[in-house]
Amino acid sequence: MDQATIISYALGYIAVAMAVFLMFLPALAIVGLLLLVAGAVQVIVLLLNAMAVGLYKAVLRMYHHLLDRWHSRPRGRLTAH
């Protein structure tokens, strides 16, 4: 096998590899966009979770503050009957 045949086979393989890459490029772009959308949704869910935890802690802190004020009334602490 001479050098011209080897080079033509190599160029053929490279051309086929590039053609396959270009053929699958739209699918790769769609997968990339889907990954970006999934990442954005994950960030939004993370922010919503952080807001929900913060809201829960704020409500719990307010409840404990009101409970402490209620128990420190002049009539004394509440007792069970």
PDB file of C-alpha atoms in Angstrom:
ATOM      1  CA  MET A   1       0.000   0.000   0.000  1.00  0.00           C
ATOM      2  CA  ASP A   2       1.566   3.289  -1.014  1.00  0.00           C
ATOM      3  CA  GLN A   3       1.473   6.587   0.836  1.00  0.00           C
ATOM      4  CA  ALA A   4      -1.163   8.158  -1.400  1.00  0.00           C
ATOM      5  CA  THR A   5      -3.643   5.381  -0.562  1.00  0.00           C
ATOM      6  CA  ILE A   6      -2.946   5.702   3.163  1.00  0.00           C
ATOM      7  CA  ILE A   7      -3.410   9.481   3.029  1.00  0.00           C
ATOM      8  CA  SER A   8      -6.622   9.187   0.997  1.00  0.00           C
ATOM      9  CA  TYR A   9      -8.026   6.644   3.488  1.00  0.00           C
ATOM     10  CA  ALA A  10      -7.071   8.919   6.390  1.00  0.00           C
ATOM     11  CA  LEU A  11      -8.709  11.910   4.719  1.00  0.00           C
ATOM     12  CA  GLY A  12     -11.791   9.786   4.015  1.00  0.00           C
ATOM     13  CA  TYR A  13     -12.047   8.733   7.657  1.00  0.00           C
ATOM     14  CA  ILE A  14     -11.624  12.338   8.799  1.00  0.00           C
ATOM     15  CA  ALA A  15     -14.289  13.492   6.322  1.00  0.00           C
ATOM     16  CA  VAL A  16     -16.713  10.804   7.524  1.00  0.00           C
ATOM     17  CA  ALA A  17     -16.033  11.711  11.172  1.00  0.00           C
ATOM     18  CA  MET A  18     -16.705  15.382  10.441  1.00  0.00           C
ATOM     19  CA  ALA A  19     -19.880  14.521   8.524  1.00  0.00           C
ATOM     20  CA  VAL A  20     -21.158  12.381  11.410  1.00  0.00           C
ATOM     21  CA  PHE A  21     -20.352  15.196  13.850  1.00  0.00           C
ATOM     22  CA  LEU A  22     -22.190  17.732  11.706  1.00  0.00           C
ATOM     23  CA  MET A  23     -25.108  15.332  11.346  1.00  0.00           C
ATOM     24  CA  PHE A  24     -25.448  14.964  15.114  1.00  0.00           C
ATOM     25  CA  LEU A  25     -24.776  18.649  15.851  1.00  0.00           C
ATOM     26  CA  PRO A  26     -28.493  19.611  16.076  1.00  0.00           C
ATOM     27  CA  ALA A  27     -29.107  16.747  18.507  1.00  0.00           C
ATOM     28  CA  LEU A  28     -26.107  17.825  20.591  1.00  0.00           C
ATOM     29  CA  ALA A  29     -27.394  21.409  20.600  1.00  0.00           C
ATOM     30  CA  ILE A  30     -30.833  20.255  21.768  1.00  0.00           C
ATOM     31  CA  VAL A  31     -29.283  18.148  24.535  1.00  0.00           C
ATOM     32  CA  GLY A  32     -27.168  21.128  25.584  1.00  0.00           C
ATOM     33  CA  LEU A  33     -30.217  23.388  25.726  1.00  0.00           C
ATOM     34  CA  LEU A  34     -32.129  20.791  27.731  1.00  0.00           C
ATOM     35  CA  LEU A  35     -29.252  20.613  30.199  1.00  0.00           C
ATOM     36  CA  LEU A  36     -29.291  24.408  30.517  1.00  0.00           C
ATOM     37  CA  VAL A  37     -33.040  24.399  31.142  1.00  0.00           C
ATOM     38  CA  ALA A  38     -32.699  21.606  33.702  1.00  0.00           C
ATOM     39  CA  GLY A  39     -29.981  23.573  35.498  1.00  0.00           C
ATOM     40  CA  ALA A  40     -32.144  26.702  35.532  1.00  0.00           C
ATOM     41  CA  VAL A  41     -35.093  24.744  36.936  1.00  0.00           C
ATOM     42  CA  GLN A  42     -32.817  23.251  39.595  1.00  0.00           C
ATOM     43  CA  VAL A  43     -31.624  26.739  40.626  1.00  0.00           C
ATOM     44  CA  ILE A  44     -35.233  27.981  40.816  1.00  0.00           C
ATOM     45  CA  VAL A  45     -36.242  24.999  42.960  1.00  0.00           C
ATOM     46  CA  LEU A  46     -33.234  25.617  45.220  1.00  0.00           C
ATOM     47  CA  LEU A  47     -34.230  29.274  45.666  1.00  0.00           C
ATOM     48  CA  LEU A  48     -37.851  28.334  46.381  1.00  0.00           C
ATOM     49  CA  ASN A  49     -36.693  25.797  48.943  1.00  0.00           C
ATOM     50  CA  ALA A  50     -34.472  28.385  50.632  1.00  0.00           C
ATOM     51  CA  MET A  51     -37.341  30.875  50.715  1.00  0.00           C
ATOM     52  CA  ALA A  52     -39.709  28.275  52.178  1.00  0.00           C
ATOM     53  CA  VAL A  53     -37.215  27.349  54.905  1.00  0.00           C
ATOM     54  CA  GLY A  54     -36.636  31.035  55.695  1.00  0.00           C
ATOM     55  CA  LEU A  55     -40.368  31.706  55.855  1.00  0.00           C
ATOM     56  CA  TYR A  56     -40.870  28.676  58.107  1.00  0.00           C
ATOM     57  CA  LYS A  57     -38.104  29.839  60.459  1.00  0.00           C
ATOM     58  CA  ALA A  58     -39.504  33.379  60.562  1.00  0.00           C
ATOM     59  CA  VAL A  59     -43.012  32.143  61.400  1.00  0.00           C
ATOM     60  CA  LEU A  60     -41.611  29.801  64.057  1.00  0.00           C
ATOM     61  CA  ARG A  61     -39.528  32.624  65.569  1.00  0.00           C
ATOM     62  CA  MET A  62     -42.603  34.900  65.624  1.00  0.00           C
ATOM     63  CA  TYR A  63     -44.667  32.143  67.244  1.00  0.00           C
ATOM     64  CA  HIS A  64     -42.063  31.589  69.965  1.00  0.00           C
ATOM     65  CA  HIS A  65     -41.797  35.331  70.561  1.00  0.00           C
ATOM     66  CA  LEU A  66     -45.590  35.637  70.969  1.00  0.00           C
ATOM     67  CA  LEU A  67     -45.661  32.545  73.186  1.00  0.00           C
ATOM     68  CA  ASP A  68     -42.930  33.988  75.412  1.00  0.00           C
ATOM     69  CA  ARG A  69     -44.814  37.283  75.677  1.00  0.00           C
ATOM     70  CA  TRP A  70     -48.007  35.416  76.471  1.00  0.00           C
ATOM     71  CA  HIS A  71     -46.347  33.397  79.245  1.00  0.00           C
ATOM     72  CA  SER A  72     -44.723  36.472  80.798  1.00  0.00           C
ATOM     73  CA  ARG A  73     -48.064  38.133  81.507  1.00  0.00           C
ATOM     74  CA  PRO A  74     -48.589  39.616  84.995  1.00  0.00           C
ATOM     75  CA  ARG A  75     -51.026  36.819  85.929  1.00  0.00           C
ATOM     76  CA  GLY A  76     -48.250  34.236  85.715  1.00  0.00           C
ATOM     77  CA  ARG A  77     -47.709  31.240  83.537  1.00  0.00           C
ATOM     78  CA  LEU A  78     -50.564  29.212  82.137  1.00  0.00           C
ATOM     79  CA  THR A  79     -51.244  25.914  83.828  1.00  0.00           C
ATOM     80  CA  ALA A  80     -53.201  22.896  82.723  1.00  0.00           C
ATOM     81  CA  HIS A  81     -56.548  22.231  84.432  1.00  0.00           C
TER      82      HIS A  81
END
